[in-house]
Amino acid sequence: MRLTRTTALATAGVLSLGLLAACSDDSTPQGEPSGGTTGDTSVTISVAGLLPTADDAAKKQLADRVAAFEDEYPNITVETEDYEWRNSTFTTQLAGGTLPNVFEIPLTDGKTLIENGQLADIDALVRALPYGEDFNAKLLANGQDDAGTIFAVPAKSIYAVALHYNRDLFEQAGLDPDDPPTTWDEVRAAAKTIHDETGVAGYATMALDASGGWQLAAGANSRGGVIETAQGDGAYTATLDDPAVAEHLEWLKALRWEDDSLLARADLGWGEINAAFAGGEVAMYTSGSDVYNALVEGNGVDAEWGYGLTAIPTTGDGGALTGGTLAAVRKDSTDAEKDAAVKWIDWWYLSKLQDQEQAVADARTRAEADPAQAVGTPVLPIFSEELYDQNLEWIADFVNVPLEDMSGYTDVMFTQNLVPEASVATQDLYNALFPVVQAVISDEGADVAALLEAADATGQAAIDAAS
């Protein structure tokens, strides 16, 4: 759904961490893919940079990494652009050719953009990287066509939706922040207690645009439901009226109208809810497990703030909705620009996961920024769990996130059930759902069943159009 946030595997089934690929061979220097086409030719590329809300420290950290890249590749000039993927603007930017050479997309959008011929073929350049054959195959598949040609690669944190909470508000309400809720009933009870004791909303949910549908889907997934099913013959069916979707909506409705503990705002997207949480307007919300980075870089949160992270509550065969980001290259890029773009993707996103020198350099610049940027935020690994652990060892001296207050998530991050996003018309399904979330927040008499029936029809029409 969001780029630093949003988007699960498009392939069916649960992500199996046991299938994560092995580490790369050390014999080839990092950051030097063979078969490149830039040579000594000067080339300038534009790349997706930071969120528009990023602070000066984050901007300096990016600038330092750009300078180091240009020292390594003197013939390449990198121009960064503020970047935040939004469903409402991306299509226009793509069609208008206004995206940077390197841009970010949700995992689930890769297949559609490839089928539409809207991404550059970067197969040979990616495979020439030292670890080009070592990606988790299930993740990489989201950026490949049916023939296995690579058009985009997993590039940013692969996250699971988790529960974020304000430890200070828990303490003020007489709750134990070291024992966060593990069931939705416990979340509801904690939310009411916090509101009654502090006057602050105990819980909030995204409701604006596709973000609202994304988090409603996450709630349904945690309860064992899905918003789309595969029929086995290439056909897909919308299930926006799944009982688990209705159950989560009724739960939100109870918080809003019975307990008065839900933040009464229907205008919260990903950025807005982060700001509300950082500003102390709400005690709990769900989002990608990696959102702490954005809270630090864009909202002034730090290790002393009182942040807590725990796993999303699950029931029965429910699980955590999983997502992340693909890095892609604009289709009209020249060969030299594509080569430079893959070098940048390697440098900015991936080599720091594979190479100790790069990992330490990246961690040091983040930790030594003023103010410091987050280092060590828990994410699911793009490569292997073993390499993830190795990476944490490399950067141990620079880790500055409150890992001890994130144990409710890290204790289960490699064992929890992970649920992929819908495979077809994902954003359309979210867009069909968010008005239902808004209705529940705004109208005590909202008819959940009728609203979901209409949303399901809209969702099915979008699936049919995309099939």
Short mmCIF file of C-alpha atoms in Angstrom, two decimals:
data_model
loop_
_atom_site.label_atom_id
_atom_site.label_comp_id
_atom_site.label_asym_id
_atom_site.label_seq_id
_atom_site.Cartn_x
_atom_site.Cartn_y
_atom_site.Cartn_z
CA MET A 1 0.00 0.00 0.00
CA ARG A 2 2.57 2.56 0.92
CA LEU A 3 6.04 2.60 -0.20
CA THR A 4 7.73 2.74 3.06
CA ARG A 5 4.81 0.89 4.13
CA THR A 6 2.67 -0.80 1.87
CA THR A 7 2.58 -3.95 0.07
CA ALA A 8 2.44 -7.69 0.27
CA LEU A 9 3.48 -10.52 -1.99
CA ALA A 10 1.32 -10.86 -5.05
CA THR A 11 1.91 -14.58 -5.18
CA ALA A 12 -0.64 -16.77 -3.45
CA GLY A 13 0.08 -18.42 -0.12
CA VAL A 14 2.07 -17.48 2.93
CA LEU A 15 5.61 -16.19 2.63
CA SER A 16 7.89 -18.98 3.76
CA LEU A 17 10.97 -17.61 5.41
CA GLY A 18 12.47 -21.04 5.09
CA LEU A 19 12.69 -20.44 1.35
CA LEU A 20 14.74 -17.29 1.69
CA ALA A 21 17.82 -17.48 -0.46
CA ALA A 22 21.37 -17.98 0.71
CA CYS A 23 23.95 -15.22 1.07
CA SER A 24 25.94 -14.09 -1.92
CA ASP A 25 29.42 -15.11 -2.92
CA ASP A 26 32.10 -12.71 -1.61
CA SER A 27 34.35 -13.12 -4.63
CA THR A 28 32.90 -10.20 -6.62
CA PRO A 29 33.25 -6.67 -5.23
CA GLN A 30 29.97 -5.14 -4.11
CA GLY A 31 28.57 -2.34 -6.22
CA GLU A 32 30.34 -3.39 -9.42
CA PRO A 33 27.92 -5.30 -11.63
CA SER A 34 29.58 -6.73 -14.70
CA GLY A 35 28.33 -6.00 -18.17
CA GLY A 36 27.50 -2.37 -17.40
CA THR A 37 27.12 0.17 -20.18
CA THR A 38 28.08 3.45 -18.54
CA GLY A 39 31.83 2.94 -18.78
CA ASP A 40 33.45 6.40 -18.76
CA THR A 41 30.43 8.06 -20.35
CA SER A 42 28.97 10.79 -18.17
CA VAL A 43 25.35 10.19 -17.26
CA THR A 44 22.86 11.89 -14.97
CA ILE A 45 19.96 10.03 -13.36
CA SER A 46 17.09 11.14 -11.16
CA VAL A 47 16.14 8.88 -8.26
CA ALA A 48 13.39 8.61 -5.68
CA GLY A 49 14.64 10.27 -2.53
CA LEU A 50 12.91 10.86 0.77
CA LEU A 51 9.38 11.64 1.86
CA PRO A 52 8.51 15.33 1.45
CA THR A 53 8.27 15.55 5.25
CA ALA A 54 11.82 14.26 5.84
CA ASP A 55 13.88 16.36 8.24
CA ASP A 56 17.27 17.93 7.62
CA ALA A 57 19.16 15.03 9.21
CA ALA A 58 17.57 12.53 6.84
CA LYS A 59 18.35 14.80 3.91
CA LYS A 60 21.97 15.05 4.99
CA GLN A 61 22.22 11.27 5.33
CA LEU A 62 20.94 10.86 1.78
CA ALA A 63 23.27 13.58 0.51
CA ASP A 64 26.23 11.85 2.14
CA ARG A 65 25.34 8.56 0.47
CA VAL A 66 24.92 10.30 -2.89
CA ALA A 67 28.35 11.91 -2.50
CA ALA A 68 29.93 8.57 -1.65
CA PHE A 69 28.22 6.98 -4.67
CA GLU A 70 29.49 9.69 -6.99
CA ASP A 71 33.00 9.20 -5.59
CA GLU A 72 32.70 5.51 -6.43
CA TYR A 73 31.24 6.23 -9.88
CA PRO A 74 32.66 9.61 -11.00
CA ASN A 75 30.87 9.46 -14.34
CA ILE A 76 27.40 9.24 -12.74
CA THR A 77 25.55 12.25 -11.34
CA VAL A 78 22.59 11.50 -9.09
CA GLU A 79 19.74 13.96 -8.65
CA THR A 80 17.31 13.07 -5.85
CA GLU A 81 13.63 13.96 -5.82
CA ASP A 82 11.22 13.96 -2.89
CA TYR A 83 9.05 10.90 -3.38
CA GLU A 84 5.92 9.46 -1.81
CA TRP A 85 3.93 6.87 -3.72
CA ARG A 86 0.25 7.73 -3.75
CA ASN A 87 -2.37 5.76 -5.59
CA SER A 88 -4.13 8.97 -6.60
CA THR A 89 -1.12 10.51 -8.37
CA PHE A 90 1.15 7.67 -9.47
CA THR A 91 -0.73 6.75 -12.65
CA THR A 92 -0.63 10.33 -13.87
CA GLN A 93 3.08 10.64 -13.09
CA LEU A 94 3.82 7.39 -14.89
CA ALA A 95 1.81 8.30 -17.97
CA GLY A 96 3.26 11.80 -18.05
CA GLY A 97 6.86 10.64 -17.81
CA THR A 98 7.48 12.72 -14.68
CA LEU A 99 8.76 9.92 -12.47
CA PRO A 100 12.48 9.78 -11.68
CA ASN A 101 14.66 7.20 -13.47
CA VAL A 102 14.57 5.09 -10.29
CA PHE A 103 11.21 5.00 -8.56
CA GLU A 104 9.43 2.89 -5.98
CA ILE A 105 6.23 0.88 -6.26
CA PRO A 106 4.31 -1.51 -4.03
CA LEU A 107 5.15 -5.18 -4.50
CA THR A 108 1.67 -5.96 -5.75
CA ASP A 109 1.82 -3.38 -8.54
CA GLY A 110 4.85 -4.92 -10.22
CA LYS A 111 3.00 -7.56 -12.23
CA THR A 112 0.44 -5.13 -13.60
CA LEU A 113 3.02 -2.53 -14.62
CA ILE A 114 5.12 -5.24 -16.29
CA GLU A 115 2.12 -6.60 -18.20
CA ASN A 116 1.33 -3.06 -19.33
CA GLY A 117 4.90 -2.61 -20.61
CA GLN A 118 5.53 0.33 -18.29
CA LEU A 119 8.84 -0.71 -16.68
CA ALA A 120 12.35 -0.99 -18.09
CA ASP A 121 13.93 -4.41 -18.55
CA ILE A 122 16.84 -4.55 -16.05
CA ASP A 123 17.28 -8.33 -16.03
CA ALA A 124 20.89 -8.60 -17.22
CA LEU A 125 22.07 -5.74 -15.01
CA VAL A 126 20.47 -7.16 -11.86
CA ARG A 127 21.67 -10.69 -12.49
CA ALA A 128 25.21 -9.34 -12.93
CA LEU A 129 25.21 -8.07 -9.34
CA PRO A 130 27.20 -10.25 -6.93
CA TYR A 131 23.95 -11.36 -5.29
CA GLY A 132 21.80 -11.19 -8.41
CA GLU A 133 20.74 -14.82 -8.11
CA ASP A 134 20.30 -14.77 -4.34
CA PHE A 135 17.00 -12.95 -3.83
CA ASN A 136 14.15 -14.71 -2.12
CA ALA A 137 12.43 -16.14 -5.18
CA LYS A 138 8.92 -15.38 -3.91
CA LEU A 139 9.77 -11.73 -3.41
CA LEU A 140 11.60 -11.34 -6.70
CA ALA A 141 8.68 -12.89 -8.58
CA ASN A 142 6.70 -9.71 -7.99
CA GLY A 143 9.12 -7.87 -10.26
CA GLN A 144 9.35 -10.53 -13.00
CA ASP A 145 7.23 -11.40 -16.02
CA ASP A 146 6.04 -14.92 -16.76
CA ALA A 147 9.35 -15.70 -18.48
CA GLY A 148 11.33 -14.70 -15.39
CA THR A 149 12.71 -11.45 -16.82
CA ILE A 150 13.45 -8.94 -14.06
CA PHE A 151 11.84 -5.51 -14.31
CA ALA A 152 11.94 -4.52 -10.62
CA VAL A 153 13.61 -5.79 -7.47
CA PRO A 154 12.68 -5.91 -3.77
CA ALA A 155 14.37 -2.83 -2.45
CA LYS A 156 13.06 -1.64 0.88
CA SER A 157 12.01 -3.22 4.11
CA ILE A 158 9.64 -6.12 3.71
CA TYR A 159 7.31 -5.60 6.59
CA ALA A 160 4.39 -7.22 8.34
CA VAL A 161 1.56 -5.06 9.62
CA ALA A 162 2.01 -4.67 13.38
CA LEU A 163 0.53 -2.78 16.32
CA HIS A 164 2.30 0.46 17.29
CA TYR A 165 1.64 1.89 20.74
CA ASN A 166 2.57 4.78 23.00
CA ARG A 167 4.22 3.34 26.11
CA ASP A 168 3.88 6.60 28.03
CA LEU A 169 0.11 6.67 27.53
CA PHE A 170 -0.07 3.05 28.66
CA GLU A 171 1.72 3.99 31.87
CA GLN A 172 -0.44 7.07 32.43
CA ALA A 173 -3.52 4.85 32.15
CA GLY A 174 -2.14 2.33 34.65
CA LEU A 175 -1.40 -0.29 31.99
CA ASP A 176 1.85 -2.26 31.70
CA PRO A 177 3.67 -1.18 28.51
CA ASP A 178 5.79 -4.34 28.73
CA ASP A 179 2.63 -6.43 28.39
CA PRO A 180 0.87 -5.00 25.31
CA PRO A 181 -2.42 -6.42 23.99
CA THR A 182 -2.29 -9.74 22.16
CA THR A 183 -5.98 -10.01 21.16
CA TRP A 184 -8.41 -7.53 19.61
CA ASP A 185 -10.54 -7.72 22.76
CA GLU A 186 -7.48 -6.68 24.76
CA VAL A 187 -6.80 -3.83 22.32
CA ARG A 188 -10.37 -2.63 22.78
CA ALA A 189 -10.12 -2.83 26.57
CA ALA A 190 -6.78 -1.00 26.60
CA ALA A 191 -8.11 1.67 24.24
CA LYS A 192 -11.09 2.36 26.51
CA THR A 193 -8.93 2.46 29.63
CA ILE A 194 -6.50 4.89 28.02
CA HIS A 195 -9.31 7.15 26.85
CA ASP A 196 -11.10 7.05 30.20
CA GLU A 197 -7.94 7.71 32.21
CA THR A 198 -6.12 10.20 29.97
CA GLY A 199 -8.72 11.67 27.63
CA VAL A 200 -6.60 10.60 24.64
CA ALA A 201 -8.07 8.37 21.94
CA GLY A 202 -6.98 4.81 22.61
CA TYR A 203 -7.01 3.67 18.98
CA ALA A 204 -7.08 5.11 15.45
CA THR A 205 -7.38 3.67 11.99
CA MET A 206 -6.46 4.88 8.55
CA ALA A 207 -9.54 5.79 6.54
CA LEU A 208 -8.30 8.07 3.77
CA ASP A 209 -7.97 6.75 0.23
CA ALA A 210 -6.46 3.31 -0.34
CA SER A 211 -4.66 3.44 3.03
CA GLY A 212 -8.00 2.95 4.74
CA GLY A 213 -8.77 -0.13 2.69
CA TRP A 214 -5.25 -1.45 3.27
CA GLN A 215 -5.60 -1.38 7.02
CA LEU A 216 -9.15 -2.76 6.95
CA ALA A 217 -7.77 -5.67 4.90
CA ALA A 218 -5.00 -6.10 7.49
CA GLY A 219 -7.60 -6.31 10.24
CA ALA A 220 -9.58 -8.88 8.26
CA ASN A 221 -6.43 -10.92 7.51
CA SER A 222 -5.61 -10.99 11.21
CA ARG A 223 -9.03 -12.54 11.81
CA GLY A 224 -8.59 -15.19 9.12
CA GLY A 225 -10.30 -13.41 6.24
CA VAL A 226 -9.17 -12.26 2.79
CA ILE A 227 -10.51 -9.70 0.32
CA GLU A 228 -9.77 -11.74 -2.81
CA THR A 229 -9.60 -15.44 -3.63
CA ALA A 230 -7.97 -17.30 -6.54
CA GLN A 231 -10.10 -19.84 -8.38
CA GLY A 232 -7.20 -21.95 -9.68
CA ASP A 233 -7.92 -21.24 -13.34
CA GLY A 234 -6.44 -17.78 -13.42
CA ALA A 235 -9.68 -16.18 -12.28
CA TYR A 236 -10.08 -14.16 -9.09
CA THR A 237 -13.11 -13.34 -6.98
CA ALA A 238 -13.58 -10.31 -4.77
CA THR A 239 -14.48 -11.18 -1.19
CA LEU A 240 -14.78 -7.73 0.31
CA ASP A 241 -17.87 -8.96 2.13
CA ASP A 242 -15.87 -11.69 3.89
CA PRO A 243 -17.24 -12.15 7.44
CA ALA A 244 -13.84 -11.19 8.84
CA VAL A 245 -14.02 -7.82 7.06
CA ALA A 246 -17.43 -7.19 8.61
CA GLU A 247 -16.18 -8.36 12.00
CA HIS A 248 -13.35 -5.86 12.01
CA LEU A 249 -15.65 -3.05 10.91
CA GLU A 250 -18.09 -3.88 13.69
CA TRP A 251 -15.16 -3.83 16.12
CA LEU A 252 -14.18 -0.36 14.93
CA LYS A 253 -17.81 0.71 15.17
CA ALA A 254 -17.95 -0.43 18.79
CA LEU A 255 -14.81 1.52 19.67
CA ARG A 256 -16.21 4.63 18.00
CA TRP A 257 -19.82 4.64 19.14
CA GLU A 258 -19.93 2.47 22.28
CA ASP A 259 -16.56 3.15 23.92
CA ASP A 260 -15.74 6.60 22.49
CA SER A 261 -12.14 5.39 22.33
CA LEU A 262 -11.57 5.57 18.55
CA LEU A 263 -10.07 8.79 17.21
CA ALA A 264 -13.03 10.36 15.40
CA ARG A 265 -11.18 11.28 12.23
CA ALA A 266 -12.00 9.88 8.80
CA ASP A 267 -9.19 11.84 7.12
CA LEU A 268 -6.22 9.77 8.26
CA GLY A 269 -3.98 8.35 5.58
CA TRP A 270 -0.55 6.85 6.19
CA GLY A 271 1.22 10.17 6.77
CA GLU A 272 -1.64 11.71 8.72
CA ILE A 273 -1.94 8.86 11.21
CA ASN A 274 1.84 8.89 11.76
CA ALA A 275 1.60 12.59 12.61
CA ALA A 276 -1.36 12.01 14.94
CA PHE A 277 0.48 9.23 16.76
CA ALA A 278 3.71 11.20 17.07
CA GLY A 279 1.71 14.18 18.31
CA GLY A 280 0.15 12.18 21.14
CA GLU A 281 -3.39 12.23 19.70
CA VAL A 282 -3.74 8.45 19.80
CA ALA A 283 -2.24 5.55 21.75
CA MET A 284 -2.42 2.67 19.25
CA TYR A 285 -2.73 2.01 15.53
CA THR A 286 -1.68 -0.58 12.97
CA SER A 287 0.76 -0.02 10.12
CA GLY A 288 3.84 -1.62 8.62
CA SER A 289 6.31 -2.88 11.22
CA ASP A 290 8.97 -0.59 9.74
CA VAL A 291 7.11 2.68 10.29
CA TYR A 292 9.40 3.71 13.15
CA ASN A 293 11.87 4.99 10.54
CA ALA A 294 9.26 7.38 9.15
CA LEU A 295 8.23 8.47 12.65
CA VAL A 296 11.84 9.42 13.37
CA GLU A 297 12.62 11.04 10.02
CA GLY A 298 9.34 12.84 9.49
CA ASN A 299 7.65 13.24 12.86
CA GLY A 300 10.35 13.89 15.45
CA VAL A 301 10.07 10.63 17.37
CA ASP A 302 13.26 9.35 19.03
CA ALA A 303 14.38 6.53 21.30
CA GLU A 304 13.27 8.49 24.39
CA TRP A 305 9.78 9.14 23.04
CA GLY A 306 8.11 6.06 24.53
CA TYR A 307 7.47 4.06 21.36
CA GLY A 308 6.38 0.43 21.53
CA LEU A 309 5.91 -2.21 18.82
CA THR A 310 4.13 -5.53 19.08
CA ALA A 311 2.60 -8.10 16.77
CA ILE A 312 -0.86 -7.52 15.34
CA PRO A 313 -3.41 -9.65 17.22
CA THR A 314 -4.45 -12.76 15.32
CA THR A 315 -7.20 -15.31 15.76
CA GLY A 316 -7.60 -18.78 14.29
CA ASP A 317 -5.73 -19.04 11.01
CA GLY A 318 -5.31 -15.28 10.76
CA GLY A 319 -1.97 -13.67 10.07
CA ALA A 320 -0.12 -10.43 9.49
CA LEU A 321 -0.55 -8.72 6.14
CA THR A 322 2.86 -8.44 4.52
CA GLY A 323 4.21 -5.82 2.18
CA GLY A 324 7.15 -3.81 0.98
CA THR A 325 8.67 -1.98 -1.94
CA LEU A 326 10.04 -2.71 -5.40
CA ALA A 327 12.56 -0.43 -7.07
CA ALA A 328 11.96 0.01 -10.78
CA VAL A 329 13.46 2.00 -13.64
CA ARG A 330 11.56 4.31 -15.97
CA LYS A 331 10.93 2.61 -19.30
CA ASP A 332 12.27 5.45 -21.46
CA SER A 333 15.66 5.43 -19.71
CA THR A 334 18.65 5.00 -22.02
CA ASP A 335 20.97 2.02 -21.66
CA ALA A 336 23.48 4.20 -19.84
CA GLU A 337 20.76 5.50 -17.51
CA LYS A 338 19.53 1.97 -16.81
CA ASP A 339 23.03 0.82 -15.97
CA ALA A 340 23.53 3.80 -13.66
CA ALA A 341 20.09 3.22 -12.15
CA VAL A 342 20.87 -0.38 -11.22
CA LYS A 343 24.18 0.73 -9.73
CA TRP A 344 22.21 3.20 -7.59
CA ILE A 345 19.66 0.54 -6.60
CA ASP A 346 22.55 -1.66 -5.53
CA TRP A 347 24.22 1.18 -3.60
CA TRP A 348 21.22 2.80 -1.90
CA TYR A 349 18.95 -0.18 -1.25
CA LEU A 350 20.72 -3.51 -1.40
CA SER A 351 24.49 -3.67 -1.00
CA LYS A 352 24.24 -2.54 2.62
CA LEU A 353 22.33 -5.78 3.27
CA GLN A 354 25.12 -7.86 1.73
CA ASP A 355 28.38 -6.08 2.40
CA GLN A 356 29.78 -5.19 5.82
CA GLU A 357 31.56 -2.03 4.65
CA GLN A 358 28.40 -0.69 3.02
CA ALA A 359 26.25 -1.71 6.00
CA VAL A 360 28.51 0.09 8.45
CA ALA A 361 28.82 3.17 6.24
CA ASP A 362 25.06 3.46 5.92
CA ALA A 363 24.47 2.87 9.64
CA ARG A 364 27.17 5.37 10.65
CA THR A 365 25.78 8.18 8.50
CA ARG A 366 22.29 7.57 9.90
CA ALA A 367 23.43 7.35 13.51
CA GLU A 368 25.73 10.37 13.30
CA ALA A 369 23.18 12.63 11.65
CA ASP A 370 21.82 15.53 13.71
CA PRO A 371 19.29 14.54 14.82
CA ALA A 372 20.15 10.85 14.53
CA GLN A 373 18.16 8.68 12.14
CA ALA A 374 16.81 5.25 13.04
CA VAL A 375 19.26 2.35 12.77
CA GLY A 376 18.13 -1.22 13.41
CA THR A 377 14.36 -0.98 12.93
CA PRO A 378 13.02 -4.56 12.66
CA VAL A 379 12.18 -5.63 9.11
CA LEU A 380 11.73 -8.94 7.33
CA PRO A 381 14.84 -9.78 5.27
CA ILE A 382 14.97 -9.51 1.49
CA PHE A 383 17.60 -12.25 1.47
CA SER A 384 18.01 -14.69 4.41
CA GLU A 385 17.32 -14.62 8.13
CA GLU A 386 20.97 -15.55 8.68
CA LEU A 387 22.17 -12.57 6.64
CA TYR A 388 19.73 -10.34 8.53
CA ASP A 389 21.25 -11.42 11.84
CA GLN A 390 24.74 -10.92 10.41
CA ASN A 391 23.81 -7.42 9.30
CA LEU A 392 22.68 -6.55 12.85
CA GLU A 393 26.03 -7.75 14.15
CA TRP A 394 27.86 -5.55 11.64
CA ILE A 395 25.98 -2.43 12.69
CA ALA A 396 25.61 -3.22 16.40
CA ASP A 397 27.64 -0.16 17.44
CA PHE A 398 25.17 2.13 15.65
CA VAL A 399 21.79 0.56 16.50
CA ASN A 400 19.78 3.28 18.22
CA VAL A 401 16.19 2.07 18.10
CA PRO A 402 14.54 0.83 21.32
CA LEU A 403 14.68 -2.86 20.41
CA GLU A 404 13.80 -3.84 23.98
CA ASP A 405 10.46 -2.08 23.49
CA MET A 406 9.84 -3.86 20.18
CA SER A 407 10.14 -7.42 21.49
CA GLY A 408 6.42 -8.10 21.16
CA TYR A 409 7.09 -8.01 17.42
CA THR A 410 10.66 -9.25 17.12
CA ASP A 411 9.93 -12.34 19.20
CA VAL A 412 7.52 -13.58 16.51
CA MET A 413 8.63 -11.83 13.32
CA PHE A 414 10.15 -14.98 11.81
CA THR A 415 7.46 -17.38 12.98
CA GLN A 416 4.14 -15.54 12.64
CA ASN A 417 1.75 -16.42 9.86
CA LEU A 418 2.24 -13.95 7.00
CA VAL A 419 -0.55 -13.14 4.56
CA PRO A 420 0.08 -11.75 1.06
CA GLU A 421 -1.96 -8.94 -0.39
CA ALA A 422 -4.55 -9.51 -3.07
CA SER A 423 -2.97 -10.38 -6.43
CA VAL A 424 -5.25 -8.53 -8.84
CA ALA A 425 -6.59 -4.95 -8.72
CA THR A 426 -5.15 -4.53 -5.24
CA GLN A 427 -5.40 -0.75 -5.04
CA ASP A 428 -8.88 -0.82 -6.57
CA LEU A 429 -10.03 -3.17 -3.82
CA TYR A 430 -8.59 -0.86 -1.18
CA ASN A 431 -10.27 2.10 -2.84
CA ALA A 432 -13.58 0.26 -2.73
CA LEU A 433 -13.17 -0.39 1.00
CA PHE A 434 -12.02 2.92 2.43
CA PRO A 435 -15.43 4.66 2.08
CA VAL A 436 -16.86 1.90 4.28
CA VAL A 437 -14.29 2.68 6.96
CA GLN A 438 -15.14 6.37 6.71
CA ALA A 439 -18.84 5.61 7.03
CA VAL A 440 -18.31 3.57 10.19
CA ILE A 441 -16.33 6.43 11.74
CA SER A 442 -18.77 9.15 10.66
CA ASP A 443 -22.19 7.51 10.89
CA GLU A 444 -23.40 5.59 13.95
CA GLY A 445 -26.13 4.01 11.83
CA ALA A 446 -23.82 2.81 9.03
CA ASP A 447 -25.12 -0.45 7.54
CA VAL A 448 -21.94 -2.50 7.33
CA ALA A 449 -23.49 -5.41 5.40
CA ALA A 450 -25.02 -3.17 2.72
CA LEU A 451 -21.87 -1.10 2.37
CA LEU A 452 -19.72 -4.20 1.95
CA GLU A 453 -22.10 -5.67 -0.61
CA ALA A 454 -21.74 -2.55 -2.74
CA ALA A 455 -17.98 -2.45 -2.22
CA ASP A 456 -17.67 -6.09 -3.24
CA ALA A 457 -19.49 -5.42 -6.51
CA THR A 458 -17.14 -2.53 -7.23
CA GLY A 459 -14.15 -4.68 -6.39
CA GLN A 460 -15.26 -7.53 -8.64
CA ALA A 461 -15.76 -5.11 -11.54
CA ALA A 462 -12.17 -3.89 -11.04
CA ILE A 463 -10.87 -7.46 -10.99
CA ASP A 464 -12.76 -8.32 -14.16
CA ALA A 465 -11.42 -5.21 -15.88
CA ALA A 466 -7.87 -6.09 -14.89
CA SER A 467 -8.08 -9.78 -15.86
#
